[in-house]
XYZ file of C-alpha atoms in Angstrom:
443
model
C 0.000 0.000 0.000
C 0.983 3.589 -0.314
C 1.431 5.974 2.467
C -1.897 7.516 1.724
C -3.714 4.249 1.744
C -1.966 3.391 5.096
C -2.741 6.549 6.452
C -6.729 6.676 5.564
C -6.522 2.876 6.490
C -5.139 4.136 9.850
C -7.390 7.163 10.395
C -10.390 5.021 9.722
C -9.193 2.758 12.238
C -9.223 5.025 15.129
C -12.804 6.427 13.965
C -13.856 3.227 14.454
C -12.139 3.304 17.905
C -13.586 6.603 18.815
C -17.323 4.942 18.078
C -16.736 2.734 20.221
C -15.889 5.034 22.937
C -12.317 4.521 23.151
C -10.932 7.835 24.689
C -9.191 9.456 21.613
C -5.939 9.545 23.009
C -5.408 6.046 23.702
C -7.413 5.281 20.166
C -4.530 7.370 18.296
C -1.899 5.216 20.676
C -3.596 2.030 19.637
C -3.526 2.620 15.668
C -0.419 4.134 15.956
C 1.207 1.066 17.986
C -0.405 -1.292 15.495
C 0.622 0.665 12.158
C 4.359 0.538 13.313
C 4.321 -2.736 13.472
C 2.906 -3.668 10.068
C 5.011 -0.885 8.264
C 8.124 -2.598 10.243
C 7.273 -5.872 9.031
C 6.329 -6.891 12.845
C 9.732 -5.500 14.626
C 9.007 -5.452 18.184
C 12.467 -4.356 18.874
C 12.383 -1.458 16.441
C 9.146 -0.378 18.331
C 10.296 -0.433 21.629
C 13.041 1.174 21.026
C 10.769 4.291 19.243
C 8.916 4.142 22.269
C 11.871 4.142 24.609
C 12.182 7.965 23.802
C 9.013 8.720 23.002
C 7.384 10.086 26.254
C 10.576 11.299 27.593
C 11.664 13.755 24.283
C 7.937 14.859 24.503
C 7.281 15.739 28.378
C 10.392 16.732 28.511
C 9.696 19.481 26.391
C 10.188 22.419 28.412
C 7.321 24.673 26.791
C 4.791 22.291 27.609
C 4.946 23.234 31.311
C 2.628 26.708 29.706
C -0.177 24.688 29.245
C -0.813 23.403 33.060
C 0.238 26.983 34.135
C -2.311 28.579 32.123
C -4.739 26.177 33.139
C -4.616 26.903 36.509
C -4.482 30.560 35.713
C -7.757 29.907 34.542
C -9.234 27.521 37.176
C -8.000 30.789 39.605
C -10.078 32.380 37.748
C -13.026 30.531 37.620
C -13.046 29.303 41.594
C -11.973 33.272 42.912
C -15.376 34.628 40.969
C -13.410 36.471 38.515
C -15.936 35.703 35.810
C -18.276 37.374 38.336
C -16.470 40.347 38.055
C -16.125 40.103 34.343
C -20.057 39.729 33.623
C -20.938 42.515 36.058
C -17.940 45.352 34.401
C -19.659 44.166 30.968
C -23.292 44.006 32.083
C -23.144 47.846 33.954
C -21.906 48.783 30.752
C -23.972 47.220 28.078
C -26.892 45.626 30.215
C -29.335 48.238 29.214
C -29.426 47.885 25.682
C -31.925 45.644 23.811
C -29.934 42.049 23.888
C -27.695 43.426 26.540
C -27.321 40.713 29.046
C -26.178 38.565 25.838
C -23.897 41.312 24.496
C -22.604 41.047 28.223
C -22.281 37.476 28.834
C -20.179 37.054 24.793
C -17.968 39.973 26.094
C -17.595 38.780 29.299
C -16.522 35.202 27.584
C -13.814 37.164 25.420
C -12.806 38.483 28.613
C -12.723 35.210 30.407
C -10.881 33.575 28.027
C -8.212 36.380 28.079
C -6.986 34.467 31.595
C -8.277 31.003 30.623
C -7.204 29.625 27.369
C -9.986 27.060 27.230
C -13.157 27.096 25.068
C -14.576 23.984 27.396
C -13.933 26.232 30.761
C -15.454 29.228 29.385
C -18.448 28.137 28.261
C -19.537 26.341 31.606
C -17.720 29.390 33.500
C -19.655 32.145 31.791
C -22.714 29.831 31.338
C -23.300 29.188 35.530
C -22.763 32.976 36.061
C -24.754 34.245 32.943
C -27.722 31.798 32.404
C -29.445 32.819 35.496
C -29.618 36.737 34.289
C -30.686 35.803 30.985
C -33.467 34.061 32.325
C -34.101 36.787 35.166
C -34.692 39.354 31.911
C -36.608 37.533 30.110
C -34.390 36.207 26.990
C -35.460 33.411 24.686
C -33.540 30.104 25.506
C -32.731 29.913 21.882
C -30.716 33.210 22.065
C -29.171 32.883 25.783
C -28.075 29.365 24.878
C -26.756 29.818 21.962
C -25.455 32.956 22.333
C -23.279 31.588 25.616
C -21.964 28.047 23.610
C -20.669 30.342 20.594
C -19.162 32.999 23.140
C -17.608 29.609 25.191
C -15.498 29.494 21.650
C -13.868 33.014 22.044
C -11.844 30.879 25.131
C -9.456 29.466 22.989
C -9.452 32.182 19.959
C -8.509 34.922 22.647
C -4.627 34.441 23.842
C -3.756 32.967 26.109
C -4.810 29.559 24.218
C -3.701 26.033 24.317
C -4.312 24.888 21.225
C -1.699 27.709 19.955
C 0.439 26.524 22.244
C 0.366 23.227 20.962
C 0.473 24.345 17.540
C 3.486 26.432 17.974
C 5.242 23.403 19.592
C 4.899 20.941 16.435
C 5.594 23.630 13.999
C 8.461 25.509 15.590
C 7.310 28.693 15.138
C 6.769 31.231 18.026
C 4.257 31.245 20.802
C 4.602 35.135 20.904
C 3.790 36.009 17.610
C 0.646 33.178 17.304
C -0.708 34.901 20.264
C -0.770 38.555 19.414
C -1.303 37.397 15.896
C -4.671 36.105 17.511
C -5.624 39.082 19.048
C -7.404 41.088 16.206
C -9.230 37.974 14.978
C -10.581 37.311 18.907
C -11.639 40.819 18.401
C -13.675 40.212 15.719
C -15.398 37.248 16.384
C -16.271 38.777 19.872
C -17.752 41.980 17.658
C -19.445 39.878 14.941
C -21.075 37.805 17.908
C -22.349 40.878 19.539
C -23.729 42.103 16.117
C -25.166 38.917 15.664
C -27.092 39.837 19.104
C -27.876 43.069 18.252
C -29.437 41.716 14.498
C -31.132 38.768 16.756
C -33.290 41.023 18.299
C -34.097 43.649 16.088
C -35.847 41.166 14.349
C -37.426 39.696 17.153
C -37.623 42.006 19.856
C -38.952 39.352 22.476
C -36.144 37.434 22.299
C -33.855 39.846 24.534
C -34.834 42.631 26.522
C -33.336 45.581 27.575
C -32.194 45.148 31.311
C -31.862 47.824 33.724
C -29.359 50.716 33.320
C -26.479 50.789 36.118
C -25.957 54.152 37.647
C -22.353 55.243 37.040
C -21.038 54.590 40.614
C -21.974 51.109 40.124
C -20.168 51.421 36.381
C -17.050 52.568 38.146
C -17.153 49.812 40.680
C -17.580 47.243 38.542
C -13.989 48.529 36.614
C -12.144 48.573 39.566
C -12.694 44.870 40.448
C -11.969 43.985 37.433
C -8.714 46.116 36.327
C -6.427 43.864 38.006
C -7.488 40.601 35.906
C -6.986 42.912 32.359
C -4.020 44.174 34.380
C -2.858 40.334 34.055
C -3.212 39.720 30.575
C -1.295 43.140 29.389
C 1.117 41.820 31.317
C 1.180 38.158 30.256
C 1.241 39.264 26.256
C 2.963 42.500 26.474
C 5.633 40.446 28.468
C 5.969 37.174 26.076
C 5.990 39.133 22.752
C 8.045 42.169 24.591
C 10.848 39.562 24.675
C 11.161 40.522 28.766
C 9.764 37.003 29.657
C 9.573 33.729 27.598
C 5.990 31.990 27.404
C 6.476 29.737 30.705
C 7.843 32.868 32.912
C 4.554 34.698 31.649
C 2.339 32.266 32.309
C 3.696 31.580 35.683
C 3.441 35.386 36.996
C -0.068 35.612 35.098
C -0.699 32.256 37.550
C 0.286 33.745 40.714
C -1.427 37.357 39.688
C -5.156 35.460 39.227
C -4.171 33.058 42.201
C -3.778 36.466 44.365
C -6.648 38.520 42.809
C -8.357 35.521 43.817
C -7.489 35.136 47.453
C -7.544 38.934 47.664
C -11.251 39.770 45.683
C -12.590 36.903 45.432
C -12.643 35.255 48.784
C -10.448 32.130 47.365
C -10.011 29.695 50.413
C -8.330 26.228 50.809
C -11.217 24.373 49.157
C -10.624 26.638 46.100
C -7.124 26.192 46.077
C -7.129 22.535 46.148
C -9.963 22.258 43.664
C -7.969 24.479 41.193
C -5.107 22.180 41.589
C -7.055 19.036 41.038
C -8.746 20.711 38.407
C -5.458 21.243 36.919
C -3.740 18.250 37.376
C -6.625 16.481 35.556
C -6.923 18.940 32.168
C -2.823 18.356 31.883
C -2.712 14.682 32.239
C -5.921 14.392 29.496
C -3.867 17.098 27.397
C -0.823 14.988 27.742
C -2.265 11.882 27.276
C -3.696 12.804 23.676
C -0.122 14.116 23.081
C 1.313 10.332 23.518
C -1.005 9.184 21.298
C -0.700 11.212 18.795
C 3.209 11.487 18.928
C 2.585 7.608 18.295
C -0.024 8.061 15.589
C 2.146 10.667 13.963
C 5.495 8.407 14.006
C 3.739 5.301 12.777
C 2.332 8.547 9.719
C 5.738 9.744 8.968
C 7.228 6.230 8.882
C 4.629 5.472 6.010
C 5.618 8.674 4.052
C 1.741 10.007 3.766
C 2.311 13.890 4.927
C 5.540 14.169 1.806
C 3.216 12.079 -0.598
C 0.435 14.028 -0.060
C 2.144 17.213 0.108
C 3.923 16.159 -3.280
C 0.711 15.517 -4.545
C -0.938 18.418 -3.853
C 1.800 20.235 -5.383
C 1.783 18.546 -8.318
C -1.382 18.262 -9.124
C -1.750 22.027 -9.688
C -4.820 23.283 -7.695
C -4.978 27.173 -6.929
C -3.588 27.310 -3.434
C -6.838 29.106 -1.731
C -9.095 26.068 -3.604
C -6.401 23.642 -1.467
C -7.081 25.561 1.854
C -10.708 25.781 1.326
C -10.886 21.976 1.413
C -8.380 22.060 3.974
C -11.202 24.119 6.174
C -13.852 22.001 5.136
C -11.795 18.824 6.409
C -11.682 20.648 9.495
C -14.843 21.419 9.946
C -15.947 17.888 9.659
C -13.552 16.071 11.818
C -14.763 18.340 14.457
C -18.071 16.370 14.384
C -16.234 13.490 16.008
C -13.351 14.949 17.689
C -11.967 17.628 20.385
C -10.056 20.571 19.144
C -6.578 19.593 20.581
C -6.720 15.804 18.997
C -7.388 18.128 15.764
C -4.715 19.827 16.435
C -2.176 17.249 16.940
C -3.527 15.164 14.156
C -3.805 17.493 11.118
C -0.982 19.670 11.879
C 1.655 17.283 10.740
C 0.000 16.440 7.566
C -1.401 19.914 6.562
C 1.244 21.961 7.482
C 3.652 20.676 5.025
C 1.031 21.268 2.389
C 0.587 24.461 2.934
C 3.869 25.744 3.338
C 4.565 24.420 0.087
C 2.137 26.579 -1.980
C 2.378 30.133 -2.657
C -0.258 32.424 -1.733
C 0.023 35.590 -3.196
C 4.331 35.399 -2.435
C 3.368 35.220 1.566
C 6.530 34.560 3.031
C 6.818 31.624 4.901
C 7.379 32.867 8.216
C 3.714 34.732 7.728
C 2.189 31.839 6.367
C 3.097 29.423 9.153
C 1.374 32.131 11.668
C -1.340 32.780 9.067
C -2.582 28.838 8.807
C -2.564 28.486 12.371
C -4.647 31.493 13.201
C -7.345 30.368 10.550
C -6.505 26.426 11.789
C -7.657 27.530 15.282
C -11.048 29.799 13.797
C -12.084 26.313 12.054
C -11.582 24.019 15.122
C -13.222 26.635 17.047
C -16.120 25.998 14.758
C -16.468 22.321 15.497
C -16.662 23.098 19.324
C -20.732 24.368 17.819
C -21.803 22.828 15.065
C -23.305 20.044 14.868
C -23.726 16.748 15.345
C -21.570 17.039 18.577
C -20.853 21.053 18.745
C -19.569 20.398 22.853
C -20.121 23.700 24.166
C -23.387 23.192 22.532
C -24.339 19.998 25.298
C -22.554 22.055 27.924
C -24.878 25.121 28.243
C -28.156 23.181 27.159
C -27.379 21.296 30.483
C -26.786 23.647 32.195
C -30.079 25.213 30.973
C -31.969 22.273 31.529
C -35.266 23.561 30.434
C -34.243 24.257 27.146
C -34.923 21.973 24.066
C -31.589 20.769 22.681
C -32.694 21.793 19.231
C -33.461 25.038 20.285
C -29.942 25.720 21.065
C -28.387 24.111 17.594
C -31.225 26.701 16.395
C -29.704 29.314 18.280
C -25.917 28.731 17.664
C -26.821 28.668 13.372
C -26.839 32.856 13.695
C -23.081 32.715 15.167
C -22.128 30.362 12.712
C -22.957 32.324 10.053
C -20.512 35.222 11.830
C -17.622 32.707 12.011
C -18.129 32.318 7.984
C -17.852 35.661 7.299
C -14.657 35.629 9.310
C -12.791 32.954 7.738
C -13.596 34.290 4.553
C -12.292 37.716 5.882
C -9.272 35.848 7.504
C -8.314 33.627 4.115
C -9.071 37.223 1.875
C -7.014 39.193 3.514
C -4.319 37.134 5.757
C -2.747 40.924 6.973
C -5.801 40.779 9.852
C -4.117 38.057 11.162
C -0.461 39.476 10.783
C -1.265 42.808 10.833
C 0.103 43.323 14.761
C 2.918 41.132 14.342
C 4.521 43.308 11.714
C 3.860 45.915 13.873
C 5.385 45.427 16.719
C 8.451 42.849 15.802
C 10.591 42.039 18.326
């Protein structure tokens, strides 16, 4: 068989796995284990020694320790009632407007996911402190539903965000420059979510009314207890791309900062601590888990050749580059039916990424292109985290709803995926959003 034919063989193969509820990181360890012995003709001795230095040269990877750092920045966050904080600056500000509360609770996600750096977090975060105010004023559960599972998304597309992190890792390039290269485009899918609000219900009025207008000393209030946490992110990205602290140092003062904001303003005790610890400790051996597996999945890949036959035959076969990328999209759009956006990652990356680095598009130099496919890599997976079949955040806040029909919140997310369209379009037009603040401020 060729490469490609062992590689579709193998990725159907851990589908099947994932059906039958296999967790996907053990699935990808499984096919991967199994491939490398067929391609080696049943070497046991070849495989063991592969996996002799397999989990060591990838834990041992010393900017991997940013992902359990920002995770318990985040879980800081979460158990201090920070998001609190964040919902109520947003909601003095914005509350009174027709759709309000929902223009609140999406910016109060962006915000959230400034310290957090996970979509899952966010969503059931902002979706415990926000879903009772929706209901309080009224909103549809179509609208407060899905308006809450599409903001959840803005957790990983706002920096800090794991999946970058992971992306940088495999392709070398800079965790700097992928995070303030994500800035803009967080910006704008926070904005076009809000529009979408605003558009929501202008056409149907009932679906979110206005709240109550906060008088200014509660406006000013609100800002205070919350300047320290925005504090904490200009610090965390000023200080990685500023080149005055590398990615793990900035994560582990951003860390400490929410752990004391916590303790300080939001009444963090023991219980908190240790729950943000366990918390923790369980997100970073999942994350590492899946990054075994797929380390295995992708040796047992590059052993049969698929990413440089496919890459050759893309190249070859003379396809306009943005025809290649759209399909590339698409691809991503459907795996994220049946998988999380970190096994994405770690999957796709080493087969795509050669792909597109070989193709021109409009004489982007490679150093912008790598940043350039892995800001529009992370919109698409973002995606998948909503649409359906499986669209996560989607199950998330319709539990936490409970009252409201599960179809009524796919209804309700369709709006916001229309908005994330209109951005990758924007993104794949017109790749200077995405690198736009990266040429400006260059280290």
């Amino acid at each position: 068989m060729t490469g490609i034919q062992v590689g579709l063989v193998i990725f159907g193969v851990m589908l099947a796995l994932m059906v039958l509820r296999v967790p996907i990181g053990i699935a990808m360890f499984i096919v991967g284990f199994g491939g490398y012995l067929h391609l080696t003709g049943g070497n046991v001795a070849a495989l063991l020694n592969s996996l002799k230095n397999l989990a060591y040269a990838r834990l041992s990877n010393y900017d991997l320790v940013v992902i359990p750092l920002f995770l318990l920045m985040g879980q800081f966050a979460t158990h201090g009632g920070l998001s609190k904080a964040l919902f109520r600056f947003v909601g003095a500000f914005l509350g009174h407007w027709r759709g309000g509360v929902a223009i609140a609770a999406i910016g109060a996600c962006a915000g959230f996911g400034a310290i957090c750096g996970s979509s899952v977090a966010t969503a059931a975060t902002m979706g415990q402190v926000a879903l009772p105010e929706l209901r309080r004023f009224g909103y549809s559960g179509s609208l407060a539903t899905g308006a809450l599972a599409a903001g959840g998304t803005l957790g990983i597309m706002i920096p800090p965000s794991v999946p970058l992190v992971i992306y940088a890792i495999l392709t070398q390039e800079s965790i700097g420059k992928l995070f303030v290269a994500a800035v803009l485009p967080g910006i704008i899918a926070m904005l076009g979510y809000m529009l979408v609000v605003k558009i929501v219900v202008t056409l149907k009025p009932d679906a979110g009314p206005a709240g109550a207008r906060a008088p200014w000393p509660e406006r000013v209030r609100s800002l205070l207890a919350v300047a320290p946490v925005l504090l904490v992110f200009v610090v965390v990205i000023v200080g990685i791309y500023g080149g005055w602290a590398n990615p793990t140092e900035a994560a582990a003062i951003g860390a400490a900062a929410c752990g004391a904001i916590a303790v300080v303003n939001g009444g963090m005790r023991a219980k908190g601590l240790v729950d943000s610890a366990l918390g923790t400790a369980q997100a970073t051996a999942m994350i590492y888990l899946i990054l075994l597996g797929a380390d295995m999945m992708n040796t047992t890949l590059a052993l049969s050749q698929m990413p440089g036959e496919l890459a050759g035959w893309v190249k070859a076969s003379g396809l306009p580059p943005l025809s290649v990328m759209a399909a590339i999209l698409v691809i991503y759009i459907f795996l994220g039916c049946v998988m999380d956006a970190l096994a994405m990652i770690l999957l796709t990356i080493p087969i795509f990424y050669p792909m597109v680095m070989a193709l021109d598009f409009g004489g982007l130099p490679p150093a912008d292109k790598s940043i350039w496919f892995g800001i529009l890599a992370l919109m698409v997976v973002e995606i998948g985290l909503v649409h359906p079949p499986v669209g996560l955040n989607v199950y998330i806040i319709n539990r936490l709803a409970g009252d409201v029909p599960l179809t009524d919140t796919f209804k309700g997310v369709v709006p916001f995926l229309l908005s994330d369209f209109v951005r990758i379009v924007l993104l794949v037009s017109f790749p200077i959003v995405s690198l736009y603040l990266v040429h400006t401020f260059k280290q």
